[in-house]
CSV table of C-alpha atoms and ligand atoms in Angstrom, one decimal:
chain,number,residue,atom,x,y,z
D,29,MET,CA,-120.7,59.0,-28.7
D,30,THR,CA,-119.8,61.6,-26.1
D,31,ILE,CA,-116.6,62.5,-25.2
D,32,GLU,CA,-115.6,62.3,-21.4
D,33,TYR,CA,-114.1,65.0,-20.2
D,34,ILE,CA,-111.9,66.5,-16.5
D,35,SER,CA,-112.1,69.8,-15.4
D,36,LEU,CA,-108.9,71.5,-15.1
D,37,ASN,CA,-108.2,73.7,-11.9
D,38,PRO,CA,-108.3,76.7,-11.4
D,39,SER,CA,-110.0,77.6,-14.2
D,40,GLY,CA,-112.9,75.4,-14.4
D,41,ASP,CA,-112.0,74.6,-18.2
D,42,LYS,CA,-113.6,71.2,-19.7
D,43,MET,CA,-110.9,68.9,-21.3
D,44,PRO,CA,-111.8,66.1,-23.2
D,45,LEU,CA,-110.2,63.2,-21.6
D,46,ILE,CA,-109.0,61.9,-25.0
D,47,GLY,CA,-107.1,63.8,-27.5
D,48,PHE,CA,-104.3,63.3,-30.7
D,49,GLY,CA,-101.2,63.8,-30.2
D,50,CYS,CA,-99.3,65.7,-32.8
D,51,ALA,CA,-96.0,64.5,-32.5
D,52,LYS,CA,-94.1,62.8,-35.4
D,53,ILE,CA,-95.9,64.0,-37.9
D,54,PRO,CA,-94.7,64.9,-41.0
D,55,PRO,CA,-95.1,68.6,-41.6
D,56,GLU,CA,-96.2,67.9,-45.1
D,57,GLN,CA,-99.2,65.5,-44.2
D,58,THR,CA,-100.3,67.3,-41.0
D,59,ALA,CA,-103.4,69.9,-41.8
D,60,GLU,CA,-104.2,66.9,-43.8
D,61,VAL,CA,-103.8,64.6,-40.8
D,62,ILE,CA,-105.7,67.1,-38.3
D,63,TYR,CA,-108.6,67.6,-40.3
D,64,ASN,CA,-109.2,64.1,-40.8
D,65,ALA,CA,-109.4,63.7,-36.8
D,66,ILE,CA,-111.3,67.0,-36.2
D,67,LYS,CA,-113.5,64.8,-38.7
D,68,VAL,CA,-113.2,61.7,-37.3
D,69,GLY,CA,-114.3,63.4,-33.7
D,70,TYR,CA,-111.1,64.8,-31.8
D,71,ARG,CA,-111.1,67.9,-29.9
D,72,LEU,CA,-108.2,67.8,-28.5
D,73,PHE,CA,-104.9,68.6,-30.2
D,74,ASP,CA,-101.5,67.8,-28.2
D,75,GLY,CA,-98.7,69.6,-30.1
D,76,GLY,CA,-95.8,71.5,-29.5
D,77,SER,CA,-93.2,74.0,-31.0
D,78,ASN,CA,-90.9,71.6,-31.0
D,79,TYR,CA,-92.5,68.8,-32.7
D,80,TYR,CA,-91.5,70.7,-36.4
D,81,ASN,CA,-95.5,71.3,-37.3
D,82,GLU,CA,-97.2,73.6,-35.5
D,83,LYS,CA,-97.8,75.8,-38.2
D,84,GLN,CA,-99.6,72.8,-40.0
D,85,VAL,CA,-101.4,72.0,-36.7
D,86,GLY,CA,-102.8,75.3,-37.3
D,87,ASP,CA,-103.6,75.1,-40.7
D,88,GLY,CA,-105.4,72.2,-40.0
D,89,ILE,CA,-107.6,73.6,-37.5
D,90,ARG,CA,-108.4,76.7,-40.0
D,91,MET,CA,-109.2,74.1,-42.4
D,92,ALA,CA,-111.9,72.5,-40.5
D,93,ILE,CA,-113.7,75.9,-38.7
D,94,ASN,CA,-114.0,77.5,-41.9
D,95,ASP,CA,-115.2,74.1,-43.8
D,96,GLY,CA,-118.1,74.4,-40.6
D,97,LEU,CA,-117.1,71.0,-39.0
D,98,VAL,CA,-116.4,72.8,-35.6
D,99,GLU,CA,-115.7,76.5,-34.0
D,100,ARG,CA,-113.0,77.5,-32.1
D,101,LYS,CA,-114.1,77.3,-28.8
D,102,GLU,CA,-115.1,72.9,-29.4
D,103,ILE,CA,-111.3,73.0,-29.7
D,104,PHE,CA,-108.6,72.3,-27.1
D,105,VAL,CA,-105.5,72.9,-28.3
D,106,ILE,CA,-102.1,71.7,-26.3
D,107,SER,CA,-98.8,74.1,-26.8
D,108,LYS,CA,-95.6,73.7,-24.9
D,109,LEU,CA,-92.9,75.4,-24.1
D,110,TRP,CA,-89.3,74.6,-25.5
D,111,CYS,CA,-86.4,74.1,-23.1
D,112,THR,CA,-84.2,76.7,-24.6
D,113,ASN,CA,-87.1,79.9,-23.8
D,114,HIS,CA,-87.5,79.0,-20.1
D,115,ALA,CA,-86.2,83.3,-19.1
D,116,LYS,CA,-88.8,85.7,-18.7
D,117,GLU,CA,-88.5,87.8,-22.0
D,118,HIS,CA,-88.4,84.5,-23.7
D,119,VAL,CA,-91.6,82.5,-22.5
D,120,ARG,CA,-93.5,85.1,-23.6
D,121,GLN,CA,-92.0,85.6,-27.1
D,122,ALA,CA,-92.3,81.5,-27.7
D,123,CYS,CA,-96.2,81.4,-27.0
D,124,GLN,CA,-96.7,84.3,-29.2
D,125,ARG,CA,-94.4,82.6,-32.1
D,126,SER,CA,-96.6,79.2,-30.9
D,127,LEU,CA,-99.9,81.3,-31.1
D,128,ASP,CA,-98.9,83.0,-34.6
D,129,ASP,CA,-98.1,79.2,-35.9
D,130,LEU,CA,-101.1,78.2,-34.8
D,131,GLY,CA,-103.5,81.4,-35.9
D,132,LEU,CA,-105.0,81.5,-32.7
D,133,GLU,CA,-106.0,84.0,-30.0
D,134,TYR,CA,-105.3,81.9,-27.3
D,135,ILE,CA,-103.9,78.6,-26.4
D,136,ASP,CA,-105.8,76.4,-24.5
D,137,LEU,CA,-103.4,74.9,-22.6
D,138,TYR,CA,-99.7,75.8,-22.1
D,139,LEU,CA,-96.8,73.0,-21.2
D,140,ILE,CA,-93.2,73.8,-19.8
D,141,HIS,CA,-92.2,70.4,-21.8
D,142,PHE,CA,-89.3,69.6,-19.8
D,143,PRO,CA,-88.2,70.8,-16.8
D,144,VAL,CA,-84.6,71.9,-18.1
D,145,ALA,CA,-83.5,75.2,-18.9
D,146,LEU,CA,-81.1,75.0,-21.7
D,147,GLU,CA,-79.3,78.3,-23.6
D,148,HIS,CA,-81.2,80.1,-25.6
D,149,VAL,CA,-81.4,79.5,-29.3
D,150,PRO,CA,-82.5,83.0,-31.2
D,151,MET,CA,-85.6,82.1,-33.8
D,152,HIS,CA,-84.0,83.8,-36.5
D,153,VAL,CA,-80.8,81.4,-36.0
D,154,ARG,CA,-82.9,78.3,-35.9
D,155,TYR,CA,-86.8,77.6,-34.9
D,156,PRO,CA,-87.5,75.1,-33.5
D,157,ALA,CA,-84.4,75.2,-31.4
D,158,GLY,CA,-83.8,71.7,-30.8
D,159,TRP,CA,-81.5,70.4,-27.8
D,160,THR,CA,-78.5,72.1,-28.6
D,161,GLN,CA,-76.7,75.1,-29.9
D,162,PRO,CA,-76.0,75.1,-33.5
D,163,GLY,CA,-73.3,73.2,-34.6
D,164,GLU,CA,-73.0,71.6,-31.3
D,165,LYS,CA,-72.9,68.1,-30.1
D,166,GLN,CA,-74.1,68.1,-26.3
D,167,VAL,CA,-76.5,70.4,-24.2
D,168,ARG,CA,-75.7,73.5,-22.7
D,169,ARG,CA,-77.8,74.1,-19.5
D,170,ALA,CA,-79.2,77.3,-19.1
D,171,ARG,CA,-79.0,79.6,-15.4
D,172,VAL,CA,-83.2,80.0,-15.1
D,173,PRO,CA,-84.6,79.2,-12.3
D,174,MET,CA,-87.8,77.2,-12.7
D,175,HIS,CA,-89.7,79.5,-10.0
D,176,VAL,CA,-88.6,82.3,-13.0
D,177,CYS,CA,-90.0,80.7,-15.6
D,178,TRP,CA,-93.4,79.5,-13.7
D,179,ALA,CA,-93.9,82.9,-13.0
D,180,ALA,CA,-93.5,83.8,-16.7
D,181,MET,CA,-96.1,81.3,-17.7
D,182,GLU,CA,-98.5,82.8,-14.9
D,183,SER,CA,-98.3,86.3,-17.0
D,184,LEU,CA,-99.9,84.6,-20.2
D,185,VAL,CA,-102.8,83.4,-18.1
D,186,ASP,CA,-103.2,87.1,-16.9
D,187,ASP,CA,-103.1,88.3,-19.9
D,188,GLY,CA,-105.5,86.0,-21.8
D,189,LEU,CA,-102.5,84.4,-24.0
D,190,VAL,CA,-103.3,81.3,-22.3
D,191,ARG,CA,-106.3,79.6,-20.5
D,192,ASN,CA,-104.6,76.8,-18.0
D,193,ILE,CA,-101.1,76.4,-17.6
D,194,GLY,CA,-99.2,72.8,-16.5
D,195,MET,CA,-95.5,70.7,-17.5
D,196,SER,CA,-94.3,67.3,-18.8
D,197,ASN,CA,-91.8,65.4,-17.7
D,198,PHE,CA,-91.9,67.0,-13.9
D,199,ASN,CA,-91.1,64.6,-11.5
D,200,ALA,CA,-92.7,64.5,-8.0
D,201,GLN,CA,-89.9,66.8,-6.1
D,202,LEU,CA,-90.1,69.3,-8.6
D,203,MET,CA,-93.9,69.7,-8.2
D,204,MET,CA,-93.4,69.8,-4.3
D,205,ASP,CA,-91.1,72.6,-4.7
D,206,LEU,CA,-93.8,74.3,-7.3
D,207,LEU,CA,-95.9,73.7,-5.0
D,208,SER,CA,-94.8,75.8,-2.4
D,209,TYR,CA,-94.5,78.9,-4.1
D,210,CYS,CA,-96.8,79.5,-7.0
D,211,ARG,CA,-99.7,81.9,-7.8
D,212,ILE,CA,-101.3,79.9,-9.9
D,213,GLU,CA,-101.4,76.4,-9.4
D,214,PRO,CA,-100.7,74.0,-12.7
D,215,ALA,CA,-103.8,72.4,-13.9
D,216,LEU,CA,-102.2,69.4,-15.3
D,217,LEU,CA,-99.1,67.4,-15.8
D,218,GLN,CA,-98.2,65.5,-18.5
D,219,VAL,CA,-96.0,62.5,-18.8
D,220,GLU,CA,-95.1,59.0,-20.0
D,221,LEU,CA,-97.1,56.6,-19.1
D,222,HIS,CA,-98.4,53.3,-20.2
D,223,PRO,CA,-98.7,49.9,-18.8
D,224,TYR,CA,-95.0,48.9,-19.0
D,225,LEU,CA,-94.4,52.3,-16.9
D,226,GLN,CA,-97.3,53.2,-14.3
D,227,GLN,CA,-96.0,55.7,-11.7
D,228,ASP,CA,-99.1,54.7,-9.5
D,229,ALA,CA,-98.1,56.7,-6.7
D,230,TYR,CA,-96.9,59.7,-8.4
D,231,VAL,CA,-100.4,59.9,-10.8
D,232,LYS,CA,-102.3,59.4,-7.5
D,233,TRP,CA,-100.3,62.3,-5.5
D,234,ILE,CA,-100.7,64.3,-8.3
D,235,GLN,CA,-104.1,63.5,-8.7
D,236,LYS,CA,-104.7,64.6,-4.9
D,237,GLN,CA,-103.5,67.5,-5.3
D,238,GLY,CA,-106.5,68.6,-8.1
D,239,ILE,CA,-103.7,68.6,-11.0
D,240,ALA,CA,-104.9,66.5,-14.0
D,241,VAL,CA,-103.2,63.9,-15.7
D,242,THR,CA,-102.1,62.8,-18.9
D,243,ALA,CA,-100.2,60.2,-20.4
D,244,TYR,CA,-98.0,60.4,-23.4
D,245,SER,CA,-96.9,57.2,-25.0
D,246,SER,CA,-100.2,54.9,-24.2
D,247,PHE,CA,-98.8,52.4,-26.6
D,248,GLY,CA,-95.8,52.3,-24.7
D,249,PRO,CA,-92.8,51.1,-27.0
D,250,ALA,CA,-94.4,51.0,-30.3
D,251,SER,CA,-94.3,54.7,-31.4
D,252,PHE,CA,-90.3,54.2,-30.4
D,253,ALA,CA,-89.8,51.4,-31.8
D,254,ALA,CA,-90.8,52.4,-35.2
D,255,GLY,CA,-88.9,55.7,-34.6
D,256,GLY,CA,-85.5,53.0,-34.1
D,257,LEU,CA,-85.4,52.8,-30.6
D,258,LYS,CA,-83.0,49.4,-29.6
D,259,HIS,CA,-84.6,49.6,-26.1
D,260,ALA,CA,-88.2,49.7,-27.8
D,261,LYS,CA,-87.5,47.4,-30.2
D,262,SER,CA,-86.4,44.5,-27.8
D,263,VAL,CA,-89.4,44.9,-25.7
D,264,GLU,CA,-92.8,42.8,-26.0
D,265,SER,CA,-95.1,44.9,-27.9
D,266,LEU,CA,-98.1,46.0,-26.0
D,267,PHE,CA,-100.1,45.1,-29.1
D,268,ASP,CA,-98.6,41.1,-28.8
D,269,ASN,CA,-99.0,41.4,-25.3
D,270,PRO,CA,-100.7,37.9,-24.1
D,271,VAL,CA,-102.7,39.9,-21.1
D,272,ILE,CA,-103.8,42.7,-23.3
D,273,LYS,CA,-104.8,40.2,-26.0
D,274,GLU,CA,-106.8,38.5,-24.1
D,275,ILE,CA,-108.8,41.3,-22.7
D,276,ALA,CA,-109.1,42.5,-25.6
D,277,ALA,CA,-111.0,39.4,-27.2
D,278,LYS,CA,-113.6,39.1,-23.7
D,279,TYR,CA,-114.5,42.9,-25.2
D,280,ASN,CA,-114.6,42.5,-28.3
D,281,ARG,CA,-112.1,45.4,-28.6
D,282,ASP,CA,-108.1,46.0,-30.3
D,283,PRO,CA,-105.0,45.9,-28.1
D,284,GLY,CA,-105.2,49.7,-28.4
D,285,GLN,CA,-108.4,50.4,-26.9
D,286,ILE,CA,-107.8,48.5,-24.3
D,287,ALA,CA,-104.4,50.1,-23.7
D,288,LEU,CA,-106.5,53.5,-23.9
D,289,ARG,CA,-109.5,52.3,-21.8
D,290,TRP,CA,-107.2,50.9,-19.0
D,291,SER,CA,-105.5,54.6,-18.9
D,292,LEU,CA,-108.9,56.7,-18.5
D,293,GLU,CA,-110.0,54.3,-15.9
D,294,ARG,CA,-107.4,55.7,-13.9
D,295,ASN,CA,-109.1,59.0,-14.3
D,296,VAL,CA,-105.8,59.8,-16.8
D,297,GLY,CA,-106.2,61.6,-20.6
D,298,VAL,CA,-104.7,59.8,-23.7
D,299,VAL,CA,-103.4,61.5,-26.7
D,300,PRO,CA,-103.0,58.8,-29.5
D,301,LYS,CA,-101.3,59.4,-32.3
D,302,SER,CA,-101.8,57.9,-36.0
D,303,THR,CA,-102.0,59.4,-39.0
D,304,SER,CA,-104.6,56.6,-40.7
D,305,VAL,CA,-107.8,57.3,-40.3
D,306,SER,CA,-109.4,54.1,-39.3
D,307,ARG,CA,-106.9,54.0,-36.4
D,308,MET,CA,-107.9,57.5,-35.4
D,309,LYS,CA,-111.5,56.2,-35.1
D,310,SER,CA,-110.6,52.8,-33.2
D,311,ASN,CA,-108.4,55.0,-30.8
D,312,LEU,CA,-111.5,57.0,-30.5
D,313,ASP,CA,-113.8,54.6,-30.0
D,314,VAL,CA,-113.0,54.0,-26.1
D,315,LEU,CA,-115.5,56.2,-24.6
D,316,ASN,CA,-118.4,55.2,-22.8
D,317,TRP,CA,-117.6,51.2,-21.8
D,318,LYS,CA,-116.2,49.9,-18.5
D,319,MET,CA,-113.6,47.3,-18.1
D,320,ASP,CA,-114.1,44.8,-15.1
D,321,GLU,CA,-111.9,45.7,-11.9
D,322,GLU,CA,-110.5,42.3,-12.4
D,323,ASP,CA,-109.1,43.2,-16.0
D,324,ILE,CA,-107.6,46.4,-14.5
D,325,GLN,CA,-105.5,44.6,-11.5
D,326,ALA,CA,-104.4,41.8,-14.9
D,327,ILE,CA,-103.1,45.3,-16.8
D,328,ASN,CA,-102.0,46.4,-13.1
D,329,GLN,CA,-99.4,43.4,-12.9
D,330,LEU,CA,-97.4,44.6,-16.1
D,331,ASP,CA,-95.7,47.3,-14.9
D,332,MET,CA,-92.0,47.3,-15.5
D,333,GLY,CA,-91.0,51.1,-14.5
D,334,LEU,CA,-90.0,50.9,-18.0
D,335,ARG,CA,-89.1,54.3,-19.6
D,336,PHE,CA,-88.6,55.1,-23.0
D,337,ASN,CA,-88.9,58.9,-23.6
D,338,ASP,CA,-85.7,60.5,-21.6
D,339,PRO,CA,-83.2,62.7,-22.6
D,340,VAL,CA,-80.5,60.3,-21.2
D,341,ILE,CA,-81.6,57.7,-23.8
D,342,LYS,CA,-81.4,59.8,-27.0
D,343,GLY,CA,-77.5,60.9,-25.7
D,344,TRP,CA,-78.4,63.9,-23.6
D,345,ASP,CA,-76.3,65.0,-20.6
D,346,LEU,CA,-79.9,65.5,-18.7
D,347,PRO,CA,-80.6,62.7,-15.9
D,348,ILE,CA,-83.7,64.3,-14.8
D,349,PHE,CA,-85.9,60.9,-13.9
D,350,LEU,CA,-83.2,60.4,-11.3
K,418,LIG,P1,-98.5,56.7,-28.9
K,418,LIG,O1,-98.1,56.1,-28.3
K,418,LIG,O2,-99.7,57.1,-29.3
K,418,LIG,O3,-98.2,55.3,-30.6
K,418,LIG,C1,-97.8,56.0,-31.3
K,418,LIG,C2,-97.3,54.7,-32.8
K,418,LIG,O4,-98.5,54.0,-32.2
K,418,LIG,C3,-97.5,55.3,-33.9
K,418,LIG,O5,-96.4,54.2,-34.6
K,418,LIG,C4,-98.8,54.6,-34.7
K,418,LIG,O6,-99.0,54.1,-35.8
K,418,LIG,C5,-99.3,53.4,-33.7
K,418,LIG,N1,-100.7,53.1,-33.5
K,418,LIG,C6,-101.6,53.9,-33.3
K,418,LIG,N2,-102.7,53.4,-32.9
K,418,LIG,C7,-102.4,52.2,-33.3
K,418,LIG,C8,-103.2,50.8,-32.9
K,418,LIG,N3,-104.8,51.2,-32.8
K,418,LIG,N4,-103.0,50.0,-33.4
K,418,LIG,C9,-101.6,49.9,-33.7
K,418,LIG,N5,-100.9,50.7,-33.8
K,418,LIG,C10,-100.8,51.7,-33.4
K,418,LIG,O7,-97.3,57.6,-29.5
K,418,LIG,P2,-96.5,58.6,-28.9
K,418,LIG,O8,-96.3,59.6,-30.7
K,418,LIG,O9,-94.9,58.7,-28.4
K,418,LIG,O10,-97.1,59.7,-27.9
K,418,LIG,C11,-98.5,60.0,-28.2
K,418,LIG,C12,-98.6,62.0,-28.2
K,418,LIG,O11,-97.8,62.1,-26.9
K,418,LIG,C13,-97.5,62.4,-29.0
K,418,LIG,O12,-97.8,62.6,-30.5
K,418,LIG,C14,-97.1,64.1,-28.4
K,418,LIG,O13,-98.3,64.9,-28.2
K,418,LIG,C15,-97.7,63.0,-26.8
K,418,LIG,N6,-96.0,63.2,-26.4
K,418,LIG,C16,-95.6,64.3,-26.0
K,418,LIG,C17,-94.4,63.7,-24.8
K,418,LIG,C18,-93.9,65.2,-24.0
K,418,LIG,O14,-92.7,64.9,-23.5
K,418,LIG,N7,-94.7,65.8,-23.3
K,418,LIG,C19,-93.7,63.2,-25.5
K,418,LIG,C20,-93.9,61.8,-26.3
K,418,LIG,C21,-94.8,62.2,-26.5
């Protein structure tokens, strides 16, 4: 198996098109899960400070390096800046904390997690900070404009703490605005993308700007239904979708592999998450084969504009996708 890569701008770094999602893995299992994922062949890890397991992700990577499975330079590590740390001085502090937790000297790609600045929560008060101030029930926005946050992200590249910078959950308007002032252009945008939420025009436009795209939640409702989200439970699972199942049968693949391959056919990276070694293996086995155009078209017909990861659905007064 040869991992397919995408070249990032402006660094020219090669990023694996398939990686491993680190969210929602209980901290006590994380080091072993990451170690197993490296053993199975994953080379990209999509983590974040707000996933409550960044230290353990670092432990897993270190175990694998110490056992001689990989070298640091063969691993591509992503971390994310949380919303409470958008101010200039907090960007640096948050990035340093992620570096310390991961036990790394640099992060390959550092993403602004959400396009919302929230009131800062000092690390000694609560870490990770979460969405609200301690003891409060609703979010509090902070007066930090995006250009200030982005300039602080750029200085992390200047100083070698991170190699590439990008963002997640940004909409087109904000991307257009940011592209009008940035000194270092974003390397990558990570957004929710799956057959039920395809955002085709947006993906194509972003790629046309020379910015790579990574999909999160490639299995659509799966992780949200597992987390108990009502509107995810009421949607047909992608794994049971008759169109996906029929295509899976044609290629002798499982439905999860079809969802992932469909994304790779758009040159969109994926970061599936699984704690089971057999699923880790099957999710990685989506490289070096092609899907016929008619099958891609059939999956394209499944778009419903159905989003699951929206702060509003979680109860936060942040309608960022409108
Ligand atoms: P996902 O779409 O990868 O789905 C995971 C769920 O599917 C789990 O319940 C898992 O048990 C199940 N599963 C995995 N492989 C399977 C298979 N082959 N067959 C059947 N079931 C399978 O989930 P996700 O966690 O929403 O997204 C993946 C990653 O994306 C996260 O871990 C994180 O790194 C990233 N992410 C980023 C953001 C963001 O805001 N930037 C948001 C959500 C997720």
